[in-house]
Amino acid sequence: MKKIRRRRQLRGGLCVVCLLTLNMTLASCGDFLKEVSQDEFEPKTSSSFQELMNGEGYINSSTDPITYMMDDDVQGCKGSKWSETLSARQSIFEWQPDYWQVENDCSTIFDNIKNSYRNLYKTIAACNIIIENLPGSEGTQSQKDITMAEAKTMRAFYYWRLVNTYALPYNDRQTSPETNLGVPLITESEVMDVGTPRATVAEVYRQIVQDIEDACRLYGDDTTDRGIYRINYTSAHLLASRIYLFMEQWDKVLEHANKALATAPPLVSLKNYNLDNAMSPTNGVISKRFPETIFICGMKAMSGDFSLTGTPFGVSKELANLYDTMDRRMNIYLVASGYDYYPYRIPKNCADEHEFTWRTAELYLNRAEAYLNLWRNGDGNAAQKALDDLNTLRESRYRTYKNVELTNIDDLQELLRAERRRELCFEGFRFFDLKRYGMPSIEHVLVAESGARTRFVLEERDPMYCVPFPDNALDHNENLVQNPLCNHRTGTAL
């Protein structure tokens, strides 16, 4: 049995002290890692590695979702309060290049949720340990296959988030993923002396694809429901459809979306769905109690540390105006507050919110977009299939609904993008979608305590579409190349 050695070196911008802390944490989760000496742990059984996956391979805290504050679904409003935390969040709302240092200097933001880069590599480290060492453990092959599938799915997900946060999109029309820098690609548990340089976007995606395809193969026809806190057949195929969507491999989107939809829970009809508490529901859309939920992980994001309610950052009117009077998502996803200082509450992000909640609705949107683009590429039968998926989703969201009939491909794309925005708002998609749509210019207006209004602009293809790496990642990895930085933004008084 191979032993996992703890070393002090640094890799990929992740301080290996994090890995040492991880190992010490793992030792407290059970006896599945036997301490051999101060610097070695010996893995034992496949069930021990499943414990490791449950405890450290899944995100169990907020990963500091900075991109929630960077898209056009958030807008400034006259908040009821300013605090040290909110003043630090202001820097990312304004798309300032030194956002990380401002946040790091803020004593009221907990250290364990400050750094999404570090937090994601920490969970990747656990997945790497499992993937590398699980095959030699004691246990049945079926047990090993399921645990391996979970670890590979989550590693694919973590790298998908990293590369879409810190790099240009895979489908960028003006550059190539083969030459664009992505993120450090770390797939082994043993830590080397030298910091890992950034792999290209294409290299990162090749690893993501390999992991998710391996996971889907390992599940095979095993559609066992192991609960929404663990990856299973359905959630693995859902993630695969998302990955291929961002790569614009439309046939692969269909392949995996179809498999996921065959076993996914049905869409929830919002006509008869009621929240259990208007102010702080426990059965909101981003929760384990929403019947459409396939998989959840992570802790509160927009209703927690990134709370918008009563703060100077709120729901944009542009987003709210996308919902018409018959759309039940208004009052279940968003609701008018009746207060000037924050126009809308977000019951979607409820008291039982989890940062990452994968739902059936995404599968219909992914498949509809694939059909739309197959129509664009000459498949005349795909147009109606795209409309059918959109109408199926929309019919479940409206009080009364009449199917949309469109014959213009650009109109259908506009409807699809608006529907994706309405349905997936505040679930971590919008900033990534803006990137793959071409990185358009958007604006934020900050409203100061005095009521003064200042406009900040994220220009088309702005450098901040590739979030700068935090300073501590650069300090710990001399081979990590920083993204191009914009100048400090001063804003324009309105």
CSV table of C-alpha atoms in Angstrom, one decimal:
chain,number,residue,atom,x,y,z
A,1,MET,CA,0.0,0.0,0.0
A,2,LYS,CA,1.4,3.4,-1.0
A,3,LYS,CA,1.8,5.9,1.8
A,4,ILE,CA,0.8,9.5,1.5
A,5,ARG,CA,3.7,11.7,2.5
A,6,ARG,CA,3.3,15.2,3.9
A,7,ARG,CA,5.9,17.7,2.6
A,8,ARG,CA,6.3,21.4,3.2
A,9,GLN,CA,6.7,22.5,-0.4
A,10,LEU,CA,4.4,24.7,-2.3
A,11,ARG,CA,2.5,23.9,-5.5
A,12,GLY,CA,-0.1,25.6,-7.7
A,13,GLY,CA,-0.3,28.6,-5.5
A,14,LEU,CA,-1.7,26.4,-2.7
A,15,CYS,CA,0.4,26.5,0.5
A,16,VAL,CA,0.9,22.9,1.4
A,17,VAL,CA,0.3,23.9,5.0
A,18,CYS,CA,-3.3,23.6,3.9
A,19,LEU,CA,-2.6,20.0,2.8
A,20,LEU,CA,-1.0,19.3,6.2
A,21,THR,CA,-4.0,20.8,7.9
A,22,LEU,CA,-6.2,18.7,5.7
A,23,ASN,CA,-4.4,15.5,6.7
A,24,MET,CA,-4.6,16.3,10.3
A,25,THR,CA,-8.3,17.0,9.8
A,26,LEU,CA,-8.7,13.7,8.0
A,27,ALA,CA,-7.1,11.8,10.9
A,28,SER,CA,-9.9,13.1,13.2
A,29,CYS,CA,-12.6,11.9,10.8
A,30,GLY,CA,-12.1,8.2,11.7
A,31,ASP,CA,-9.4,5.6,11.6
A,32,PHE,CA,-9.3,5.4,7.8
A,33,LEU,CA,-5.9,7.1,7.7
A,34,LYS,CA,-3.5,5.4,10.1
A,35,GLU,CA,-0.8,7.6,11.3
A,36,VAL,CA,2.5,5.8,10.6
A,37,SER,CA,4.8,8.6,11.6
A,38,GLN,CA,4.8,12.3,11.9
A,39,ASP,CA,5.0,12.6,8.1
A,40,GLU,CA,3.1,9.6,6.8
A,41,PHE,CA,-0.4,8.3,6.7
A,42,GLU,CA,-1.4,4.8,5.4
A,43,PRO,CA,-4.7,4.5,3.6
A,44,LYS,CA,-6.6,1.3,4.4
A,45,THR,CA,-10.0,0.4,3.0
A,46,SER,CA,-12.3,1.7,0.2
A,47,SER,CA,-14.9,2.7,2.8
A,48,SER,CA,-12.2,4.8,4.5
A,49,PHE,CA,-11.7,6.6,1.2
A,50,GLN,CA,-15.4,7.2,1.0
A,51,GLU,CA,-15.3,8.8,4.4
A,52,LEU,CA,-12.5,11.0,3.1
A,53,MET,CA,-14.6,11.9,0.1
A,54,ASN,CA,-17.6,12.7,2.3
A,55,GLY,CA,-15.5,14.8,4.7
A,56,GLU,CA,-13.1,16.6,2.5
A,57,GLY,CA,-13.8,15.9,-1.2
A,58,TYR,CA,-17.0,17.8,-1.1
A,59,ILE,CA,-17.1,21.5,-0.4
A,60,ASN,CA,-18.4,21.9,3.2
A,61,SER,CA,-18.0,25.6,3.6
A,62,SER,CA,-18.4,28.8,1.4
A,63,THR,CA,-15.8,29.1,-1.2
A,64,ASP,CA,-16.0,32.9,-1.3
A,65,PRO,CA,-18.1,33.2,-4.5
A,66,ILE,CA,-16.7,36.6,-5.7
A,67,THR,CA,-18.2,36.3,-9.1
A,68,TYR,CA,-21.7,36.7,-7.5
A,69,MET,CA,-20.8,40.4,-7.0
A,70,MET,CA,-19.4,40.9,-10.5
A,71,ASP,CA,-22.3,40.3,-12.9
A,72,ASP,CA,-25.3,42.4,-14.0
A,73,ASP,CA,-27.9,40.6,-11.7
A,74,VAL,CA,-26.5,42.7,-8.8
A,75,GLN,CA,-26.9,46.5,-8.6
A,76,GLY,CA,-26.3,49.2,-6.0
A,77,CYS,CA,-29.1,50.5,-3.8
A,78,LYS,CA,-29.4,52.7,-0.7
A,79,GLY,CA,-28.5,50.0,1.8
A,80,SER,CA,-29.7,50.1,5.4
A,81,LYS,CA,-26.2,49.6,6.7
A,82,TRP,CA,-22.5,49.8,5.8
A,83,SER,CA,-20.0,47.6,7.6
A,84,GLU,CA,-16.4,46.7,7.3
A,85,THR,CA,-17.4,43.5,5.5
A,86,LEU,CA,-19.6,45.4,3.0
A,87,SER,CA,-16.9,48.0,2.4
A,88,ALA,CA,-14.5,45.2,1.5
A,89,ARG,CA,-17.1,43.6,-0.8
A,90,GLN,CA,-17.4,47.0,-2.5
A,91,SER,CA,-14.0,46.5,-4.1
A,92,ILE,CA,-15.1,43.4,-6.1
A,93,PHE,CA,-18.5,45.1,-6.9
A,94,GLU,CA,-16.4,47.9,-8.5
A,95,TRP,CA,-14.2,45.4,-10.3
A,96,GLN,CA,-11.1,46.7,-8.6
A,97,PRO,CA,-7.9,44.8,-9.5
A,98,ASP,CA,-6.7,44.7,-5.8
A,99,TYR,CA,-10.0,43.3,-4.6
A,100,TRP,CA,-8.3,40.4,-2.9
A,101,GLN,CA,-6.0,42.6,-0.8
A,102,VAL,CA,-8.9,44.7,0.4
A,103,GLU,CA,-10.8,41.6,1.4
A,104,ASN,CA,-7.7,40.0,3.0
A,105,ASP,CA,-7.2,43.1,5.2
A,106,CYS,CA,-10.8,42.9,6.4
A,107,SER,CA,-10.9,41.4,9.9
A,108,THR,CA,-14.6,40.8,9.9
A,109,ILE,CA,-14.5,38.3,7.0
A,110,PHE,CA,-13.6,34.8,8.2
A,111,ASP,CA,-10.3,33.5,7.0
A,112,ASN,CA,-11.8,30.1,6.0
A,113,ILE,CA,-14.0,31.7,3.4
A,114,LYS,CA,-11.8,34.5,2.1
A,115,ASN,CA,-10.0,32.8,-0.7
A,116,SER,CA,-11.9,30.8,-3.3
A,117,TYR,CA,-8.6,29.9,-5.0
A,118,ARG,CA,-7.1,28.3,-1.9
A,119,ASN,CA,-10.4,26.6,-0.9
A,120,LEU,CA,-10.9,24.9,-4.3
A,121,TYR,CA,-7.3,23.6,-4.4
A,122,LYS,CA,-7.8,22.3,-0.9
A,123,THR,CA,-10.7,20.1,-2.0
A,124,ILE,CA,-8.8,19.1,-5.1
A,125,ALA,CA,-6.0,17.9,-2.9
A,126,ALA,CA,-8.5,15.5,-1.2
A,127,CYS,CA,-9.8,14.3,-4.5
A,128,ASN,CA,-6.2,13.7,-5.7
A,129,ILE,CA,-5.4,11.6,-2.7
A,130,ILE,CA,-8.5,9.4,-3.3
A,131,ILE,CA,-8.0,9.1,-7.1
A,132,GLU,CA,-4.3,8.1,-6.7
A,133,ASN,CA,-4.6,5.8,-3.7
A,134,LEU,CA,-8.1,4.2,-3.8
A,135,PRO,CA,-7.2,1.5,-6.4
A,136,GLY,CA,-4.8,-0.2,-3.9
A,137,SER,CA,-7.2,-0.2,-1.0
A,138,GLU,CA,-9.1,-3.1,0.4
A,139,GLY,CA,-12.7,-3.4,-0.7
A,140,THR,CA,-15.0,-4.5,-3.5
A,141,GLN,CA,-14.5,-3.2,-7.0
A,142,SER,CA,-18.0,-1.7,-7.1
A,143,GLN,CA,-17.3,0.2,-3.9
A,144,LYS,CA,-14.1,1.6,-5.4
A,145,ASP,CA,-15.8,2.5,-8.7
A,146,ILE,CA,-18.5,4.6,-7.0
A,147,THR,CA,-16.0,6.5,-4.8
A,148,MET,CA,-13.7,7.0,-7.7
A,149,ALA,CA,-16.6,8.4,-9.8
A,150,GLU,CA,-17.5,10.9,-7.1
A,151,ALA,CA,-13.9,12.1,-6.7
A,152,LYS,CA,-13.4,12.5,-10.5
A,153,THR,CA,-16.7,14.3,-10.9
A,154,MET,CA,-15.9,16.8,-8.1
A,155,ARG,CA,-12.4,17.4,-9.3
A,156,ALA,CA,-13.8,18.1,-12.8
A,157,PHE,CA,-16.3,20.6,-11.2
A,158,TYR,CA,-13.6,22.3,-9.1
A,159,TYR,CA,-11.4,22.8,-12.2
A,160,TRP,CA,-14.4,24.0,-14.2
A,161,ARG,CA,-15.0,26.7,-11.6
A,162,LEU,CA,-11.3,27.7,-11.4
A,163,VAL,CA,-10.7,27.9,-15.1
A,164,ASN,CA,-13.9,29.9,-15.7
A,165,THR,CA,-13.0,32.3,-12.9
A,166,TYR,CA,-9.3,33.0,-13.7
A,167,ALA,CA,-9.0,32.4,-17.4
A,168,LEU,CA,-10.6,33.4,-20.8
A,169,PRO,CA,-13.5,31.2,-21.8
A,170,TYR,CA,-12.9,28.1,-23.8
A,171,ASN,CA,-15.1,29.3,-26.7
A,172,ASP,CA,-13.4,32.8,-27.0
A,173,ARG,CA,-13.7,33.9,-30.6
A,174,GLN,CA,-10.6,36.1,-30.6
A,175,THR,CA,-8.1,33.7,-29.0
A,176,SER,CA,-7.3,30.0,-28.7
A,177,PRO,CA,-7.7,27.8,-25.7
A,178,GLU,CA,-4.6,26.0,-26.8
A,179,THR,CA,-2.5,29.1,-26.0
A,180,ASN,CA,-4.5,30.9,-23.4
A,181,LEU,CA,-3.3,30.4,-19.9
A,182,GLY,CA,-5.7,28.6,-17.6
A,183,VAL,CA,-4.8,27.5,-14.0
A,184,PRO,CA,-2.2,25.2,-12.4
A,185,LEU,CA,-3.3,21.7,-13.1
A,186,ILE,CA,-2.5,19.4,-10.1
A,187,THR,CA,-3.6,15.8,-10.4
A,188,GLU,CA,-1.2,14.0,-8.0
A,189,SER,CA,-1.2,13.9,-4.3
A,190,GLU,CA,2.5,14.1,-3.7
A,191,VAL,CA,3.6,17.7,-3.6
A,192,MET,CA,6.7,18.8,-5.4
A,193,ASP,CA,9.4,21.3,-4.6
A,194,VAL,CA,8.6,23.7,-7.5
A,195,GLY,CA,5.4,25.7,-7.9
A,196,THR,CA,3.3,24.5,-10.8
A,197,PRO,CA,2.9,26.9,-13.8
A,198,ARG,CA,-0.5,27.5,-15.4
A,199,ALA,CA,-1.7,24.9,-17.9
A,200,THR,CA,-3.5,26.2,-21.0
A,201,VAL,CA,-7.2,26.5,-21.0
A,202,ALA,CA,-7.4,23.5,-23.4
A,203,GLU,CA,-5.2,21.4,-21.2
A,204,VAL,CA,-7.4,22.1,-18.2
A,205,TYR,CA,-10.5,21.2,-20.1
A,206,ARG,CA,-8.9,18.0,-21.4
A,207,GLN,CA,-8.4,17.0,-17.8
A,208,ILE,CA,-11.9,18.0,-16.9
A,209,VAL,CA,-13.3,16.0,-19.8
A,210,GLN,CA,-11.2,13.0,-19.0
A,211,ASP,CA,-12.4,13.1,-15.3
A,212,ILE,CA,-16.1,13.5,-16.1
A,213,GLU,CA,-16.1,10.8,-18.8
A,214,ASP,CA,-14.3,8.4,-16.5
A,215,ALA,CA,-16.9,9.2,-13.8
A,216,CYS,CA,-19.8,8.5,-16.2
A,217,ARG,CA,-18.2,5.3,-17.4
A,218,LEU,CA,-17.7,4.1,-13.8
A,219,TYR,CA,-21.3,4.7,-12.9
A,220,GLY,CA,-22.3,2.7,-16.0
A,221,ASP,CA,-26.0,1.8,-15.6
A,222,ASP,CA,-25.9,2.2,-11.8
A,223,THR,CA,-28.6,4.8,-11.1
A,224,THR,CA,-28.8,4.2,-7.4
A,225,ASP,CA,-30.0,7.2,-5.4
A,226,ARG,CA,-27.3,7.8,-2.7
A,227,GLY,CA,-28.8,11.1,-1.5
A,228,ILE,CA,-28.4,14.6,-2.7
A,229,TYR,CA,-25.2,15.2,-0.8
A,230,ARG,CA,-23.3,12.7,-3.0
A,231,ILE,CA,-22.6,12.7,-6.7
A,232,ASN,CA,-24.5,9.9,-8.6
A,233,TYR,CA,-25.3,8.9,-12.1
A,234,THR,CA,-27.7,11.8,-12.7
A,235,SER,CA,-25.5,14.5,-11.3
A,236,ALA,CA,-22.4,13.3,-13.1
A,237,HIS,CA,-24.2,13.4,-16.4
A,238,LEU,CA,-25.6,16.8,-15.6
A,239,LEU,CA,-22.1,18.2,-15.0
A,240,ALA,CA,-21.0,16.6,-18.2
A,241,SER,CA,-23.7,18.4,-20.1
A,242,ARG,CA,-22.6,21.7,-18.5
A,243,ILE,CA,-18.9,21.1,-19.4
A,244,TYR,CA,-19.7,20.3,-23.0
A,245,LEU,CA,-22.0,23.3,-23.2
A,246,PHE,CA,-19.1,25.6,-22.4
A,247,MET,CA,-17.0,23.8,-24.9
A,248,GLU,CA,-19.8,24.1,-27.6
A,249,GLN,CA,-19.7,20.4,-28.3
A,250,TRP,CA,-23.5,20.2,-28.9
A,251,ASP,CA,-23.9,16.5,-29.6
A,252,LYS,CA,-22.1,15.7,-26.3
A,253,VAL,CA,-24.4,18.1,-24.5
A,254,LEU,CA,-27.4,16.1,-25.8
A,255,GLU,CA,-25.9,12.8,-25.0
A,256,HIS,CA,-25.4,13.6,-21.3
A,257,ALA,CA,-28.4,15.8,-20.8
A,258,ASN,CA,-30.6,13.0,-22.2
A,259,LYS,CA,-29.1,10.5,-19.8
A,260,ALA,CA,-29.5,12.8,-16.8
A,261,LEU,CA,-33.1,13.7,-17.7
A,262,ALA,CA,-34.0,10.0,-17.8
A,263,THR,CA,-33.4,9.7,-14.1
A,264,ALA,CA,-33.7,13.3,-12.8
A,265,PRO,CA,-36.7,14.4,-10.7
A,266,PRO,CA,-39.4,16.1,-12.7
A,267,LEU,CA,-39.7,19.9,-13.0
A,268,VAL,CA,-41.6,21.5,-10.1
A,269,SER,CA,-44.7,23.2,-11.2
A,270,LEU,CA,-44.6,26.6,-9.4
A,271,LYS,CA,-48.3,27.1,-10.0
A,272,ASN,CA,-49.0,25.3,-6.8
A,273,TYR,CA,-45.7,25.7,-5.0
A,274,ASN,CA,-45.7,27.8,-1.8
A,275,LEU,CA,-42.8,28.9,0.4
A,276,ASP,CA,-43.2,27.8,4.0
A,277,ASN,CA,-42.1,31.2,5.3
A,278,ALA,CA,-42.3,34.4,3.3
A,279,MET,CA,-39.3,36.1,5.1
A,280,SER,CA,-37.0,33.1,5.7
A,281,PRO,CA,-38.2,30.0,3.9
A,282,THR,CA,-36.6,26.6,4.4
A,283,ASN,CA,-37.9,25.1,1.1
A,284,GLY,CA,-36.6,27.7,-1.3
A,285,VAL,CA,-35.2,26.7,-4.7
A,286,ILE,CA,-31.6,26.5,-3.6
A,287,SER,CA,-32.1,23.9,-0.9
A,288,LYS,CA,-32.4,20.2,-0.2
A,289,ARG,CA,-36.1,20.5,0.2
A,290,PHE,CA,-36.8,21.8,-3.3
A,291,PRO,CA,-38.1,18.6,-5.1
A,292,GLU,CA,-36.1,19.4,-8.3
A,293,THR,CA,-32.8,19.3,-6.5
A,294,ILE,CA,-30.3,16.7,-7.8
A,295,PHE,CA,-27.1,17.5,-5.8
A,296,ILE,CA,-26.0,20.1,-3.3
A,297,CYS,CA,-22.8,21.1,-1.6
A,298,GLY,CA,-21.2,24.1,0.1
A,299,MET,CA,-22.7,26.6,2.6
A,300,LYS,CA,-24.6,29.8,2.3
A,301,ALA,CA,-23.4,32.3,-0.3
A,302,MET,CA,-25.9,35.1,-1.2
A,303,SER,CA,-27.9,34.6,1.9
A,304,GLY,CA,-24.8,34.3,4.1
A,305,ASP,CA,-21.5,36.1,3.8
A,306,PHE,CA,-22.6,37.7,0.5
A,307,SER,CA,-26.0,38.7,1.7
A,308,LEU,CA,-27.8,41.3,-0.4
A,309,THR,CA,-30.8,41.9,1.8
A,310,GLY,CA,-30.6,45.3,3.5
A,311,THR,CA,-27.1,46.0,2.1
A,312,PRO,CA,-25.9,48.5,-0.5
A,313,PHE,CA,-25.9,45.7,-3.0
A,314,GLY,CA,-29.2,44.3,-4.3
A,315,VAL,CA,-31.1,42.7,-7.1
A,316,SER,CA,-30.8,44.7,-10.4
A,317,LYS,CA,-34.0,46.1,-11.8
A,318,GLU,CA,-32.8,44.8,-15.2
A,319,LEU,CA,-33.1,41.2,-13.8
A,320,ALA,CA,-36.4,41.8,-12.0
A,321,ASN,CA,-38.0,43.4,-15.1
A,322,LEU,CA,-37.4,40.1,-17.0
A,323,TYR,CA,-40.2,38.4,-15.1
A,324,ASP,CA,-43.7,39.2,-16.3
A,325,THR,CA,-46.8,39.3,-14.2
A,326,MET,CA,-47.7,35.6,-14.9
A,327,ASP,CA,-44.3,34.3,-14.0
A,328,ARG,CA,-44.4,32.6,-10.6
A,329,ARG,CA,-40.6,32.9,-10.2
A,330,MET,CA,-41.4,36.5,-9.1
A,331,ASN,CA,-42.4,35.9,-5.4
A,332,ILE,CA,-40.6,32.5,-5.2
A,333,TYR,CA,-37.2,33.4,-6.6
A,334,LEU,CA,-37.4,37.2,-6.0
A,335,VAL,CA,-39.9,39.3,-4.2
A,336,ALA,CA,-40.5,43.0,-4.0
A,337,SER,CA,-39.5,44.1,-0.5
A,338,GLY,CA,-41.5,47.3,-0.3
A,339,TYR,CA,-38.5,49.2,1.0
A,340,ASP,CA,-36.5,51.8,-1.0
A,341,TYR,CA,-33.2,50.8,0.5
A,342,TYR,CA,-33.4,47.3,-1.0
A,343,PRO,CA,-36.1,46.8,-3.7
A,344,TYR,CA,-36.1,43.0,-3.7
A,345,ARG,CA,-35.5,40.1,-1.4
A,346,ILE,CA,-34.2,36.7,-2.7
A,347,PRO,CA,-36.3,33.9,-1.1
A,348,LYS,CA,-34.6,31.6,-3.7
A,349,ASN,CA,-31.5,31.8,-1.5
A,350,CYS,CA,-33.4,30.6,1.6
A,351,ALA,CA,-32.5,29.8,5.2
A,352,ASP,CA,-31.4,26.3,4.1
A,353,GLU,CA,-29.4,27.5,1.1
A,354,HIS,CA,-26.4,25.6,-0.3
A,355,GLU,CA,-23.9,27.4,-2.5
A,356,PHE,CA,-24.0,24.9,-5.3
A,357,THR,CA,-27.4,23.3,-6.0
A,358,TRP,CA,-27.8,21.4,-9.3
A,359,ARG,CA,-31.4,21.2,-10.5
A,360,THR,CA,-33.4,19.6,-13.3
A,361,ALA,CA,-34.1,23.0,-14.8
A,362,GLU,CA,-30.5,23.4,-15.9
A,363,LEU,CA,-30.7,20.2,-18.0
A,364,TYR,CA,-33.6,21.6,-20.1
A,365,LEU,CA,-31.7,24.8,-20.6
A,366,ASN,CA,-28.5,23.0,-21.6
A,367,ARG,CA,-30.3,20.8,-24.0
A,368,ALA,CA,-32.3,23.6,-25.5
A,369,GLU,CA,-29.1,25.6,-26.2
A,370,ALA,CA,-27.5,22.5,-27.8
A,371,TYR,CA,-30.6,22.1,-30.1
A,372,LEU,CA,-30.5,25.8,-30.9
A,373,ASN,CA,-26.9,25.6,-32.1
A,374,LEU,CA,-27.5,22.4,-34.0
A,375,TRP,CA,-30.3,24.3,-35.8
A,376,ARG,CA,-27.8,27.1,-36.5
A,377,ASN,CA,-25.5,24.5,-37.9
A,378,GLY,CA,-28.1,23.2,-40.4
A,379,ASP,CA,-30.2,20.7,-38.5
A,380,GLY,CA,-33.8,21.8,-39.3
A,381,ASN,CA,-35.4,19.4,-36.9
A,382,ALA,CA,-33.5,20.9,-33.9
A,383,ALA,CA,-35.4,24.2,-33.9
A,384,GLN,CA,-38.7,22.7,-32.6
A,385,LYS,CA,-36.8,20.5,-30.1
A,386,ALA,CA,-35.2,23.7,-28.6
A,387,LEU,CA,-38.6,25.4,-28.4
A,388,ASP,CA,-40.1,22.3,-26.8
A,389,ASP,CA,-37.6,22.3,-24.0
A,390,LEU,CA,-38.0,26.0,-23.4
A,391,ASN,CA,-41.8,25.7,-23.4
A,392,THR,CA,-41.7,22.7,-21.1
A,393,LEU,CA,-39.6,24.7,-18.6
A,394,ARG,CA,-41.6,27.9,-18.9
A,395,GLU,CA,-45.0,26.1,-18.6
A,396,SER,CA,-43.8,24.8,-15.2
A,397,ARG,CA,-43.0,28.3,-14.0
A,398,TYR,CA,-46.1,30.3,-15.1
A,399,ARG,CA,-49.6,30.6,-13.6
A,400,THR,CA,-51.1,30.3,-17.1
A,401,TYR,CA,-49.0,29.7,-20.1
A,402,LYS,CA,-49.2,29.6,-23.9
A,403,ASN,CA,-46.4,28.0,-25.8
A,404,VAL,CA,-44.0,30.3,-27.6
A,405,GLU,CA,-43.7,29.8,-31.4
A,406,LEU,CA,-40.5,31.4,-32.9
A,407,THR,CA,-39.1,31.0,-36.4
A,408,ASN,CA,-36.1,33.4,-36.1
A,409,ILE,CA,-33.0,31.9,-34.7
A,410,ASP,CA,-31.8,35.1,-33.2
A,411,ASP,CA,-35.2,35.6,-31.4
A,412,LEU,CA,-34.9,32.1,-30.0
A,413,GLN,CA,-31.4,32.7,-28.8
A,414,GLU,CA,-32.5,35.9,-27.0
A,415,LEU,CA,-35.4,34.0,-25.4
A,416,LEU,CA,-33.1,31.2,-24.3
A,417,ARG,CA,-30.5,33.5,-22.8
A,418,ALA,CA,-33.2,35.5,-20.9
A,419,GLU,CA,-34.7,32.3,-19.7
A,420,ARG,CA,-31.4,31.0,-18.5
A,421,ARG,CA,-30.9,34.3,-16.6
A,422,ARG,CA,-34.3,34.2,-15.1
A,423,GLU,CA,-34.1,30.5,-14.0
A,424,LEU,CA,-30.5,30.3,-12.8
A,425,CYS,CA,-30.0,33.8,-11.2
A,426,PHE,CA,-27.8,33.8,-8.1
A,427,GLU,CA,-26.7,30.2,-8.6
A,428,GLY,CA,-23.2,31.0,-9.8
A,429,PHE,CA,-23.8,30.9,-13.6
A,430,ARG,CA,-24.3,34.5,-14.8
A,431,PHE,CA,-20.8,35.8,-14.7
A,432,PHE,CA,-19.5,32.7,-16.5
A,433,ASP,CA,-22.3,33.0,-19.0
A,434,LEU,CA,-21.4,36.6,-19.7
A,435,LYS,CA,-17.9,35.5,-20.4
A,436,ARG,CA,-18.9,32.8,-23.0
A,437,TYR,CA,-21.4,35.3,-24.6
A,438,GLY,CA,-18.4,37.5,-25.6
A,439,MET,CA,-17.6,39.4,-22.4
A,440,PRO,CA,-20.0,42.4,-23.0
A,441,SER,CA,-19.8,45.7,-21.2
A,442,ILE,CA,-21.9,46.0,-18.1
A,443,GLU,CA,-22.3,48.7,-15.4
A,444,HIS,CA,-22.7,48.9,-11.6
A,445,VAL,CA,-23.9,51.9,-9.8
A,446,LEU,CA,-22.8,52.3,-6.2
A,447,VAL,CA,-25.0,54.3,-3.8
A,448,ALA,CA,-23.1,55.7,-0.9
A,449,GLU,CA,-24.5,56.3,2.6
A,450,SER,CA,-25.0,60.0,1.6
A,451,GLY,CA,-27.0,58.9,-1.4
A,452,ALA,CA,-24.3,59.9,-3.9
A,453,ARG,CA,-24.3,57.7,-6.9
A,454,THR,CA,-21.2,56.5,-8.8
A,455,ARG,CA,-21.1,54.5,-12.0
A,456,PHE,CA,-18.4,51.8,-12.6
A,457,VAL,CA,-18.0,50.1,-15.9
A,458,LEU,CA,-16.8,46.7,-16.8
A,459,GLU,CA,-15.7,47.3,-20.4
A,460,GLU,CA,-16.2,44.8,-23.2
A,461,ARG,CA,-13.5,42.2,-22.9
A,462,ASP,CA,-12.3,43.9,-19.7
A,463,PRO,CA,-9.2,42.4,-18.0
A,464,MET,CA,-11.4,41.8,-14.9
A,465,TYR,CA,-13.3,39.2,-16.8
A,466,CYS,CA,-10.3,37.1,-15.9
A,467,VAL,CA,-10.2,37.5,-12.1
A,468,PRO,CA,-6.7,38.3,-10.8
A,469,PHE,CA,-5.0,35.7,-8.7
A,470,PRO,CA,-4.8,36.6,-5.0
A,471,ASP,CA,-1.4,37.8,-3.8
A,472,ASN,CA,-0.8,34.9,-1.5
A,473,ALA,CA,-1.1,32.5,-4.5
A,474,LEU,CA,1.6,34.5,-6.3
A,475,ASP,CA,3.8,34.6,-3.2
A,476,HIS,CA,3.6,30.8,-2.8
A,477,ASN,CA,4.2,30.0,-6.4
A,478,GLU,CA,6.9,31.7,-8.3
A,479,ASN,CA,5.8,30.1,-11.5
A,480,LEU,CA,2.3,31.4,-11.4
A,481,VAL,CA,1.8,34.2,-14.0
A,482,GLN,CA,-0.6,36.9,-13.0
A,483,ASN,CA,-3.5,37.9,-15.3
A,484,PRO,CA,-3.3,41.3,-17.0
A,485,LEU,CA,-4.5,43.9,-14.6
A,486,CYS,CA,-6.8,46.9,-15.2
A,487,ASN,CA,-6.1,50.3,-13.7
A,488,HIS,CA,-7.8,51.2,-10.4
A,489,ARG,CA,-11.4,52.4,-11.2
A,490,THR,CA,-12.5,55.8,-9.9
A,491,GLY,CA,-16.0,55.7,-11.3
A,492,THR,CA,-18.2,58.5,-12.7
A,493,ALA,CA,-20.4,60.6,-10.4
A,494,LEU,CA,-24.1,60.6,-11.5
